[in-house]
mmCIF file of C-alpha atoms in Angstrom:
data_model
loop_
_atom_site.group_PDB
_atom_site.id
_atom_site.type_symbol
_atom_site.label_atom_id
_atom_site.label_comp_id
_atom_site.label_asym_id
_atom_site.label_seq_id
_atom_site.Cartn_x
_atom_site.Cartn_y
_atom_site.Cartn_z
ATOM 1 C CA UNK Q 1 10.437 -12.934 -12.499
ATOM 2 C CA UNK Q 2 6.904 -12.621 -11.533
ATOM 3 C CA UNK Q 3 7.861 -14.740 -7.454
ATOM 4 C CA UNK Q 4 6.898 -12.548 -4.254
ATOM 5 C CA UNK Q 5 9.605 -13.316 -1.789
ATOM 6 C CA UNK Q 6 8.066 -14.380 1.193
ATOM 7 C CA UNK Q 7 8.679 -12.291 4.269
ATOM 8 C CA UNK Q 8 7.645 -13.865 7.792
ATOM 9 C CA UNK Q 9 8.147 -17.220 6.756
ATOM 10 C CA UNK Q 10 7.617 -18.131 10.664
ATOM 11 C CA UNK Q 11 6.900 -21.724 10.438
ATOM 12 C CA UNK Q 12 10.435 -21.926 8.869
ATOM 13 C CA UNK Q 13 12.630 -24.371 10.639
ATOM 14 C CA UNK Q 14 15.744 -22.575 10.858
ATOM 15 C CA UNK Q 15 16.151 -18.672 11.230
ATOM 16 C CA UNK Q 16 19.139 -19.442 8.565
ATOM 17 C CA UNK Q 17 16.429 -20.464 5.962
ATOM 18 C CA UNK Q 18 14.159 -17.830 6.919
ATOM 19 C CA UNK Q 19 16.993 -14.959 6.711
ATOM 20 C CA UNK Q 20 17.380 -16.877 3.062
ATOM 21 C CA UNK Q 21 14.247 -16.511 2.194
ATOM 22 C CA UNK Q 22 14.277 -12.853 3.347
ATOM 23 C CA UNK Q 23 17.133 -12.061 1.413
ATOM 24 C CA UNK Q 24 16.906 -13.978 -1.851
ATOM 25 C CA UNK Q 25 17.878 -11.929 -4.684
ATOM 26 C CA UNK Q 26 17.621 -12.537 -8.453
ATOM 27 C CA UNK Q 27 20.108 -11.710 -11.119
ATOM 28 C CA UNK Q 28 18.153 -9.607 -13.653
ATOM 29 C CA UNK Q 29 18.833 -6.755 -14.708
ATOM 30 C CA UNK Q 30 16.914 -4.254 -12.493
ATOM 31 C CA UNK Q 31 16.236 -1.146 -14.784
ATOM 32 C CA UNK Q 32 14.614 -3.100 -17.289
ATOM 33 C CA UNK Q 33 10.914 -2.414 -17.482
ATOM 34 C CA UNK Q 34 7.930 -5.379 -17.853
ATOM 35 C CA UNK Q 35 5.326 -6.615 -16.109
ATOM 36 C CA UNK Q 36 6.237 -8.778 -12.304
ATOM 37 C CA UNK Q 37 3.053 -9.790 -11.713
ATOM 38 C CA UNK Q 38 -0.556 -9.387 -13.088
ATOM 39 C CA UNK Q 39 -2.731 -8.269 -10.681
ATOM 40 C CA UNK Q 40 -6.167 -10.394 -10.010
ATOM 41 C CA UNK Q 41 -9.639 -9.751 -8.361
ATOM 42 C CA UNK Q 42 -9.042 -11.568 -5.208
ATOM 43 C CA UNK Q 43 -10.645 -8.777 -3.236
ATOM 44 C CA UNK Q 44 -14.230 -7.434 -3.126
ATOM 45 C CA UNK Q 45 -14.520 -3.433 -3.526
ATOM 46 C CA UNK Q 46 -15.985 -1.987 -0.324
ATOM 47 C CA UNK Q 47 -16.758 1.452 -2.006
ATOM 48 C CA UNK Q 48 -14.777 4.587 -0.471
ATOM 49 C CA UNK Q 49 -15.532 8.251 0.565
ATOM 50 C CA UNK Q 50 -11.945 9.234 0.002
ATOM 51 C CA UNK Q 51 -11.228 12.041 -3.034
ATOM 52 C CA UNK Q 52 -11.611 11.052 -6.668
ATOM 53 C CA UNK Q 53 -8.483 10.152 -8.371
ATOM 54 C CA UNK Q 54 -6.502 13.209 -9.737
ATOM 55 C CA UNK Q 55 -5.804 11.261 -12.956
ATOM 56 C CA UNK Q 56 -5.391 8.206 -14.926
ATOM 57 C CA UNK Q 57 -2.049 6.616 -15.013
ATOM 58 C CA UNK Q 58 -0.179 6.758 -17.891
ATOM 59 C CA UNK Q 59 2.286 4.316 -17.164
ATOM 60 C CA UNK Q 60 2.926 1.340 -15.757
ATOM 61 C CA UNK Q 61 3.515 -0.562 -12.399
ATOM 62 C CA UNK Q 62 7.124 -1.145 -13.895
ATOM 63 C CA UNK Q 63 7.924 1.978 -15.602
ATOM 64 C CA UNK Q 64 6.606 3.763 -12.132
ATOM 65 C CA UNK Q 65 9.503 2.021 -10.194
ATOM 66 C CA UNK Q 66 12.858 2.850 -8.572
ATOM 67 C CA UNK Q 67 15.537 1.970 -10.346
ATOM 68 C CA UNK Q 68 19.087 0.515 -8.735
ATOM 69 C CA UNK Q 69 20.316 4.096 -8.984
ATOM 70 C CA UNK Q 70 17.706 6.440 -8.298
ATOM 71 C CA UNK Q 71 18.063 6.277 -4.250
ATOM 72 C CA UNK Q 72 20.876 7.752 -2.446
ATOM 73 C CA UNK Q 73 23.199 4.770 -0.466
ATOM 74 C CA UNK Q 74 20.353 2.185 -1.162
ATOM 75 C CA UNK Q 75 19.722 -0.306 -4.063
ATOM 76 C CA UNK Q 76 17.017 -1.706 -5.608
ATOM 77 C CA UNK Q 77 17.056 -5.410 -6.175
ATOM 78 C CA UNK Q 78 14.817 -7.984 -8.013
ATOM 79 C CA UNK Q 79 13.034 -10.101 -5.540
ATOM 80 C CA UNK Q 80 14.050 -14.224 -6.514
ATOM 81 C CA UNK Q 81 11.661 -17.091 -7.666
ATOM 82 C CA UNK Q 82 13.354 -19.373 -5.243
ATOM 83 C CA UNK Q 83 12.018 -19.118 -1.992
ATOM 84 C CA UNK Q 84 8.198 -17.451 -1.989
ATOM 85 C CA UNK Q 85 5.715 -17.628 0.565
ATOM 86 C CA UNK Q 86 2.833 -18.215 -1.813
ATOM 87 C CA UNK Q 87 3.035 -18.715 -5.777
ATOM 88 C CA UNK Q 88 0.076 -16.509 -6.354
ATOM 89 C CA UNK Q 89 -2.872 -14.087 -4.421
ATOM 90 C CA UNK Q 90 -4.820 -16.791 -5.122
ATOM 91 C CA UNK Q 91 -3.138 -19.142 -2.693
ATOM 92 C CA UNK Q 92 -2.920 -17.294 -0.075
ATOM 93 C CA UNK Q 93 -5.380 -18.601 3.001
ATOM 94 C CA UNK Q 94 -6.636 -16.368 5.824
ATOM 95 C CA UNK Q 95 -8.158 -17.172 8.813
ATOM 96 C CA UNK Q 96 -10.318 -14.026 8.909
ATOM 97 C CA UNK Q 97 -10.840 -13.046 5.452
ATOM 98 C CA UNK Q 98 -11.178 -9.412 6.154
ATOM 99 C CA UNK Q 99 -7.666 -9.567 6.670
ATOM 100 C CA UNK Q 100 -6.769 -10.566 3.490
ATOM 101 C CA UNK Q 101 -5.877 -6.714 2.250
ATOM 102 C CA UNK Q 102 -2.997 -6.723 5.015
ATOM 103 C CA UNK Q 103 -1.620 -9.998 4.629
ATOM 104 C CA UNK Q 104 -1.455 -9.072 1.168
ATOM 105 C CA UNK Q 105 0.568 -6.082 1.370
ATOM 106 C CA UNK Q 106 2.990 -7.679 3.649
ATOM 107 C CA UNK Q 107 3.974 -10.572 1.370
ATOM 108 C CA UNK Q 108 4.515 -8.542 -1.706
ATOM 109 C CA UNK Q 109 1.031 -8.894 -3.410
ATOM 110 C CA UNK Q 110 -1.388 -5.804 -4.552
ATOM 111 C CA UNK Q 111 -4.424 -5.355 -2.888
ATOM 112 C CA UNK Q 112 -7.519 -4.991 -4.580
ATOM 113 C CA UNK Q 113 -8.582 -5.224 -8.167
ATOM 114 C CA UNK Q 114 -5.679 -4.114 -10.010
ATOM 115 C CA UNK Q 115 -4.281 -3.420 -13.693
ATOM 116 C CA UNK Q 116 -0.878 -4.737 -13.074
ATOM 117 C CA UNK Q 117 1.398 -4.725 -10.467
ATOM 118 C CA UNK Q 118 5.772 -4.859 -9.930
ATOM 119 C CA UNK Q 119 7.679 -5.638 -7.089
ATOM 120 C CA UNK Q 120 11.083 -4.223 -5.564
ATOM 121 C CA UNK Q 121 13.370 -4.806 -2.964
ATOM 122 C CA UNK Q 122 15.014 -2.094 -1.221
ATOM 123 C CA UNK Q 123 18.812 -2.713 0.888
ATOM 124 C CA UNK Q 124 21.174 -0.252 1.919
ATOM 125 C CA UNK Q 125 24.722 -0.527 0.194
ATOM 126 C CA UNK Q 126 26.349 -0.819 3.464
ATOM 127 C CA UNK Q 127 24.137 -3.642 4.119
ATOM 128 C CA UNK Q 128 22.765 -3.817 7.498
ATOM 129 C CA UNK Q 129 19.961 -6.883 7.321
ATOM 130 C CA UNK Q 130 17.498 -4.715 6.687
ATOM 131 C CA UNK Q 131 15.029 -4.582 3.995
ATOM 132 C CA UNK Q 132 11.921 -2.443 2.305
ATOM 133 C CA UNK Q 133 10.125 -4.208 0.017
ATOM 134 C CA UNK Q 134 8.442 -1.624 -2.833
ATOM 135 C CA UNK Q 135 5.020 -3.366 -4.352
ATOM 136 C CA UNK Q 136 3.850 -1.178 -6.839
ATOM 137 C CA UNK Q 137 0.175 -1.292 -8.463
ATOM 138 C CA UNK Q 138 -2.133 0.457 -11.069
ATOM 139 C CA UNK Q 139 -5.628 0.191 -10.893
ATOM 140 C CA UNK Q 140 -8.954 1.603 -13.505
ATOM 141 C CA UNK Q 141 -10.467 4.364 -12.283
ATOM 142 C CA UNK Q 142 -12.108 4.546 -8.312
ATOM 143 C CA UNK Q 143 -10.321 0.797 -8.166
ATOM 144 C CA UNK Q 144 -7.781 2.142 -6.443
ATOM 145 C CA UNK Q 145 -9.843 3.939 -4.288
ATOM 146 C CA UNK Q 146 -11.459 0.496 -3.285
ATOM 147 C CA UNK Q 147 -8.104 -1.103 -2.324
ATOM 148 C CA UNK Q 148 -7.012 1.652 0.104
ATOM 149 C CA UNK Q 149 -11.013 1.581 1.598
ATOM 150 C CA UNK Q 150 -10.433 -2.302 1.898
ATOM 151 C CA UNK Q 151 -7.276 -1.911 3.959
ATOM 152 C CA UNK Q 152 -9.244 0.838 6.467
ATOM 153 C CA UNK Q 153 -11.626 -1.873 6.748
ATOM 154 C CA UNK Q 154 -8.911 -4.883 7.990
ATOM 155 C CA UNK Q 155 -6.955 -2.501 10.561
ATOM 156 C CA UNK Q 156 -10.397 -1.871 11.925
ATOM 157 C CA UNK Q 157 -11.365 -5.481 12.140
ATOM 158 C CA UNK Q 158 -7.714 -7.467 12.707
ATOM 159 C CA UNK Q 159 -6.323 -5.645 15.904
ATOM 160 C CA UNK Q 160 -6.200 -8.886 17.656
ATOM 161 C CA UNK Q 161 -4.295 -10.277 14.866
ATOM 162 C CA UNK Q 162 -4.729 -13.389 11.842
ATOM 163 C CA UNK Q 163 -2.627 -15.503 10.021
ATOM 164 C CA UNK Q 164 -1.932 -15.785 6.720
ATOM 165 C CA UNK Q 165 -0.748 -19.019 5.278
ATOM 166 C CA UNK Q 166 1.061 -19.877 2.112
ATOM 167 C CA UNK Q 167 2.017 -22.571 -0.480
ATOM 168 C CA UNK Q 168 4.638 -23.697 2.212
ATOM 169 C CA UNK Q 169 4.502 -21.922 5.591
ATOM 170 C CA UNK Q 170 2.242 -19.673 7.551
ATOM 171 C CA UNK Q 171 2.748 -15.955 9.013
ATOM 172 C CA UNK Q 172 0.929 -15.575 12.240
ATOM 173 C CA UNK Q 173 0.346 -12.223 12.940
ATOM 174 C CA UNK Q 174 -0.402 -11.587 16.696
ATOM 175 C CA UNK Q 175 -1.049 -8.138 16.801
ATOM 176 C CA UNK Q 176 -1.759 -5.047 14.299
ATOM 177 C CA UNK Q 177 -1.928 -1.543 15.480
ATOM 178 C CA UNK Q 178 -2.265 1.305 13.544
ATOM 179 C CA UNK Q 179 0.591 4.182 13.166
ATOM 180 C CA UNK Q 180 0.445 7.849 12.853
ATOM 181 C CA UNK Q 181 3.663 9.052 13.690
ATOM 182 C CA UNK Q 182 7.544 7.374 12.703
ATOM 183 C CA UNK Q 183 6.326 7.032 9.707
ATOM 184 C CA UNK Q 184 8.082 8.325 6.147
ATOM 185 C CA UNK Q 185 6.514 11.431 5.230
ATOM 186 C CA UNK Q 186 4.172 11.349 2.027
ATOM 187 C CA UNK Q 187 2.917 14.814 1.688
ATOM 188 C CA UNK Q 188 1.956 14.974 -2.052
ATOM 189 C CA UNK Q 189 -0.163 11.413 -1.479
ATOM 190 C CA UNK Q 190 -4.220 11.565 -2.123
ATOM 191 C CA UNK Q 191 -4.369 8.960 0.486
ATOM 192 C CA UNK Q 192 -1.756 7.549 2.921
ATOM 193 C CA UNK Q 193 -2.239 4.486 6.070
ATOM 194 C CA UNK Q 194 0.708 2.836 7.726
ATOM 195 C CA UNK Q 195 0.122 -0.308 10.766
ATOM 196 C CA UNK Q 196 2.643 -2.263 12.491
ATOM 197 C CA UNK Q 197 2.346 -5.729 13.125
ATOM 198 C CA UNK Q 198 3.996 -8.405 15.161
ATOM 199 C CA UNK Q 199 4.890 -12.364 15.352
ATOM 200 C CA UNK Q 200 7.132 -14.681 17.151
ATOM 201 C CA UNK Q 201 9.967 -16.484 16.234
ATOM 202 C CA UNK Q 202 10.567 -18.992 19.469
ATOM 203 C CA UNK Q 203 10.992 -16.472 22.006
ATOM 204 C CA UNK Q 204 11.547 -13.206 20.234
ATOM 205 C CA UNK Q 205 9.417 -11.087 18.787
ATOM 206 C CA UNK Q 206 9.268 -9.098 16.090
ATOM 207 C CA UNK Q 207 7.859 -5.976 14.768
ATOM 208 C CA UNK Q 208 7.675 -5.496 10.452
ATOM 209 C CA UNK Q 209 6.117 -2.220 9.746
ATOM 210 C CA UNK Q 210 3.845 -1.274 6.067
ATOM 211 C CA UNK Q 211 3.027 2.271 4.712
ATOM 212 C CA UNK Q 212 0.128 2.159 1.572
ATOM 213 C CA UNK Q 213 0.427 5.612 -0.272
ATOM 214 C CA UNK Q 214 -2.447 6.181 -3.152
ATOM 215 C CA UNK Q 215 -1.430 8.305 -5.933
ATOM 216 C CA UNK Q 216 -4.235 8.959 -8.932
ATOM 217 C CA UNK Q 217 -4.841 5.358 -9.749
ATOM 218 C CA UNK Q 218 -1.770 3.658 -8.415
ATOM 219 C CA UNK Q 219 -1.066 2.392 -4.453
ATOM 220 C CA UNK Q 220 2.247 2.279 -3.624
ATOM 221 C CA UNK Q 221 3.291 -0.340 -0.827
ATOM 222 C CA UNK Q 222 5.963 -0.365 1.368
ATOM 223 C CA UNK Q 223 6.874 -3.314 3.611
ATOM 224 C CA UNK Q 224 9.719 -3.688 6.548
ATOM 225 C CA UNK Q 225 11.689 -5.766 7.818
ATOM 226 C CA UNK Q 226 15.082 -6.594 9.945
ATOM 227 C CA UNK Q 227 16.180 -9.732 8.813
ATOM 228 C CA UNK Q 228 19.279 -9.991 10.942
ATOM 229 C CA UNK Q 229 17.259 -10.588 14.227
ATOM 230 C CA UNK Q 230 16.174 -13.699 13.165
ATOM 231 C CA UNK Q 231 19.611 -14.705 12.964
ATOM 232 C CA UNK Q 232 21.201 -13.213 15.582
ATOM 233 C CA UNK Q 233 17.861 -14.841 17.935
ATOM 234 C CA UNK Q 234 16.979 -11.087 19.171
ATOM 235 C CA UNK Q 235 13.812 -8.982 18.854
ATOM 236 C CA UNK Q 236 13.680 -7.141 15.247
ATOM 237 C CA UNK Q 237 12.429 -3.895 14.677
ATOM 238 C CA UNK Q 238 11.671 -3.210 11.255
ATOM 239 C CA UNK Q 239 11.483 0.376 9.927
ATOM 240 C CA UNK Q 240 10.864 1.660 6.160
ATOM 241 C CA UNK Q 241 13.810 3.410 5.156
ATOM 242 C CA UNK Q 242 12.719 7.129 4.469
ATOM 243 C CA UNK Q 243 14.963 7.840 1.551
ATOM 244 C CA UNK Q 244 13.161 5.005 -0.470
ATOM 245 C CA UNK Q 245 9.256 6.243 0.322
ATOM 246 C CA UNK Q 246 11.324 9.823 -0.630
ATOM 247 C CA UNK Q 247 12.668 8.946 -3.920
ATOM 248 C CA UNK Q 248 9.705 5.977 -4.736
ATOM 249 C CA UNK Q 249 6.241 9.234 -4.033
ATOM 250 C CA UNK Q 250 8.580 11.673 -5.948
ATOM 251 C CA UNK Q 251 8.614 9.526 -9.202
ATOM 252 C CA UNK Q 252 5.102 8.437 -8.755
ATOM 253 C CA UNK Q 253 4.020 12.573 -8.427
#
């Protein structure tokens, strides 16, 4: 299924259909390998000071992902074609362009100029509401590099917030900061950047959190949310679960 499921879907016009659309899960069989999504050349390379890649991937986006099993009292799910906040990169609009890397990430697309790309969704198996979406991408040689330099760039530029809209609704960001600590650990990473950001849903706000990790020539990207506040018309908080980042940077070293 090559569909992002769409995450902030704010313009939504029930929290029931939003928590739907945050939750929609497909029926494949998740340990299979293949390609979920081909990555394109939406974003210009900036150029980047950070260290050359340590090597060339050897596999790919697909074959680098969790599986169902491989993290302890979570599961891995397939992300569903029916409800997506945009079809493709391509449609996604941005009212400050430099933001474009960030309200990538958090809708389940690759940043940058990538190889290919595979997407994950990550719930515990006493489920809680909460979700960590995986977005996996490979990239030729200093493209990586590129994508992690282009993300620098937007939490530099889009403090004061953007919005991103889709084929169907639009994610209005208010706010982005940048985060140092609370994050998962990701000691064996070449490069690493987390941000919070926040939006409203009528009177509540709430807080979905991304960490980018850079390994060789493939960027993992891990997205947050808590679902269940929409529903239950409180503030949400989302935080990456640690176990996933744990078990996803261990396969991906």
């Amino acid at each position: 299924m090559n569909g992002r499921t769409s995450t902030i879907a704010v313009s939504l016009t029930t929290a029931a259909t939003l928590l739907l659309t945050l939750t929609a899960c497909g029926s494949g069989d998740d340990d299979k390998g293949g390609q979920d999504g081909k990555g394109g050349s939406a974003d210009k390379a900036t150029g980047s000071s950070a260290p050359a890649a340590k090597k060339k991937p050897t596999k790919s986006a697909a074959q680098l992902a969790l599986t169902k099993r491989e993290v302890p009292a979570h599961t891995m799910v397939e992300p569903s074609d029916n409800f997506v906040f945009a079809k493709s990169r391509e449609t996604v609009k941005l009212d400050k362009p430099v933001c474009a890397p960030l309200g990538y990430a958090m809708s389940q697309f690759p940043v940058g100029d990538t190889q290919d790309s595979f997407v994950r969704v990550a719930e515990k198996k006493e489920f809680d509401g909460a979700f960590t979406y995986v977005t996996l991408a490979t990239y030729a040689p200093g493209k990586a590099q590129d994508a992690m330099a282009d993300m620098k760039k937007a939490l530099s530029a889009c403090e004061g917030g953007f919005t991103a809209k889709g084929d169907k609704a639009s994610n209005v960001y208010e706010s982005v900061t940048t985060e140092t600590s609370g994050t998962a650990p990701t000691p064996d990473a070449d490069e690493s950047l987390a941000f919070r950001a926040t939006t409203k849903y009528q009177s509540d706000t709430h807080t979905v959190r991304t960490q980018a990790t850079r390994h060789g020539d493939t960027i993992a990207l891990y997205f947050a949310v808590d679902a269940n506040a929409f529903l239950q018309s409180r503030s949400g908080n989302g935080e990456i679960f640690p176990a996933v980042v744990k078990s996803q940077e261990k396969k991906l070293n």
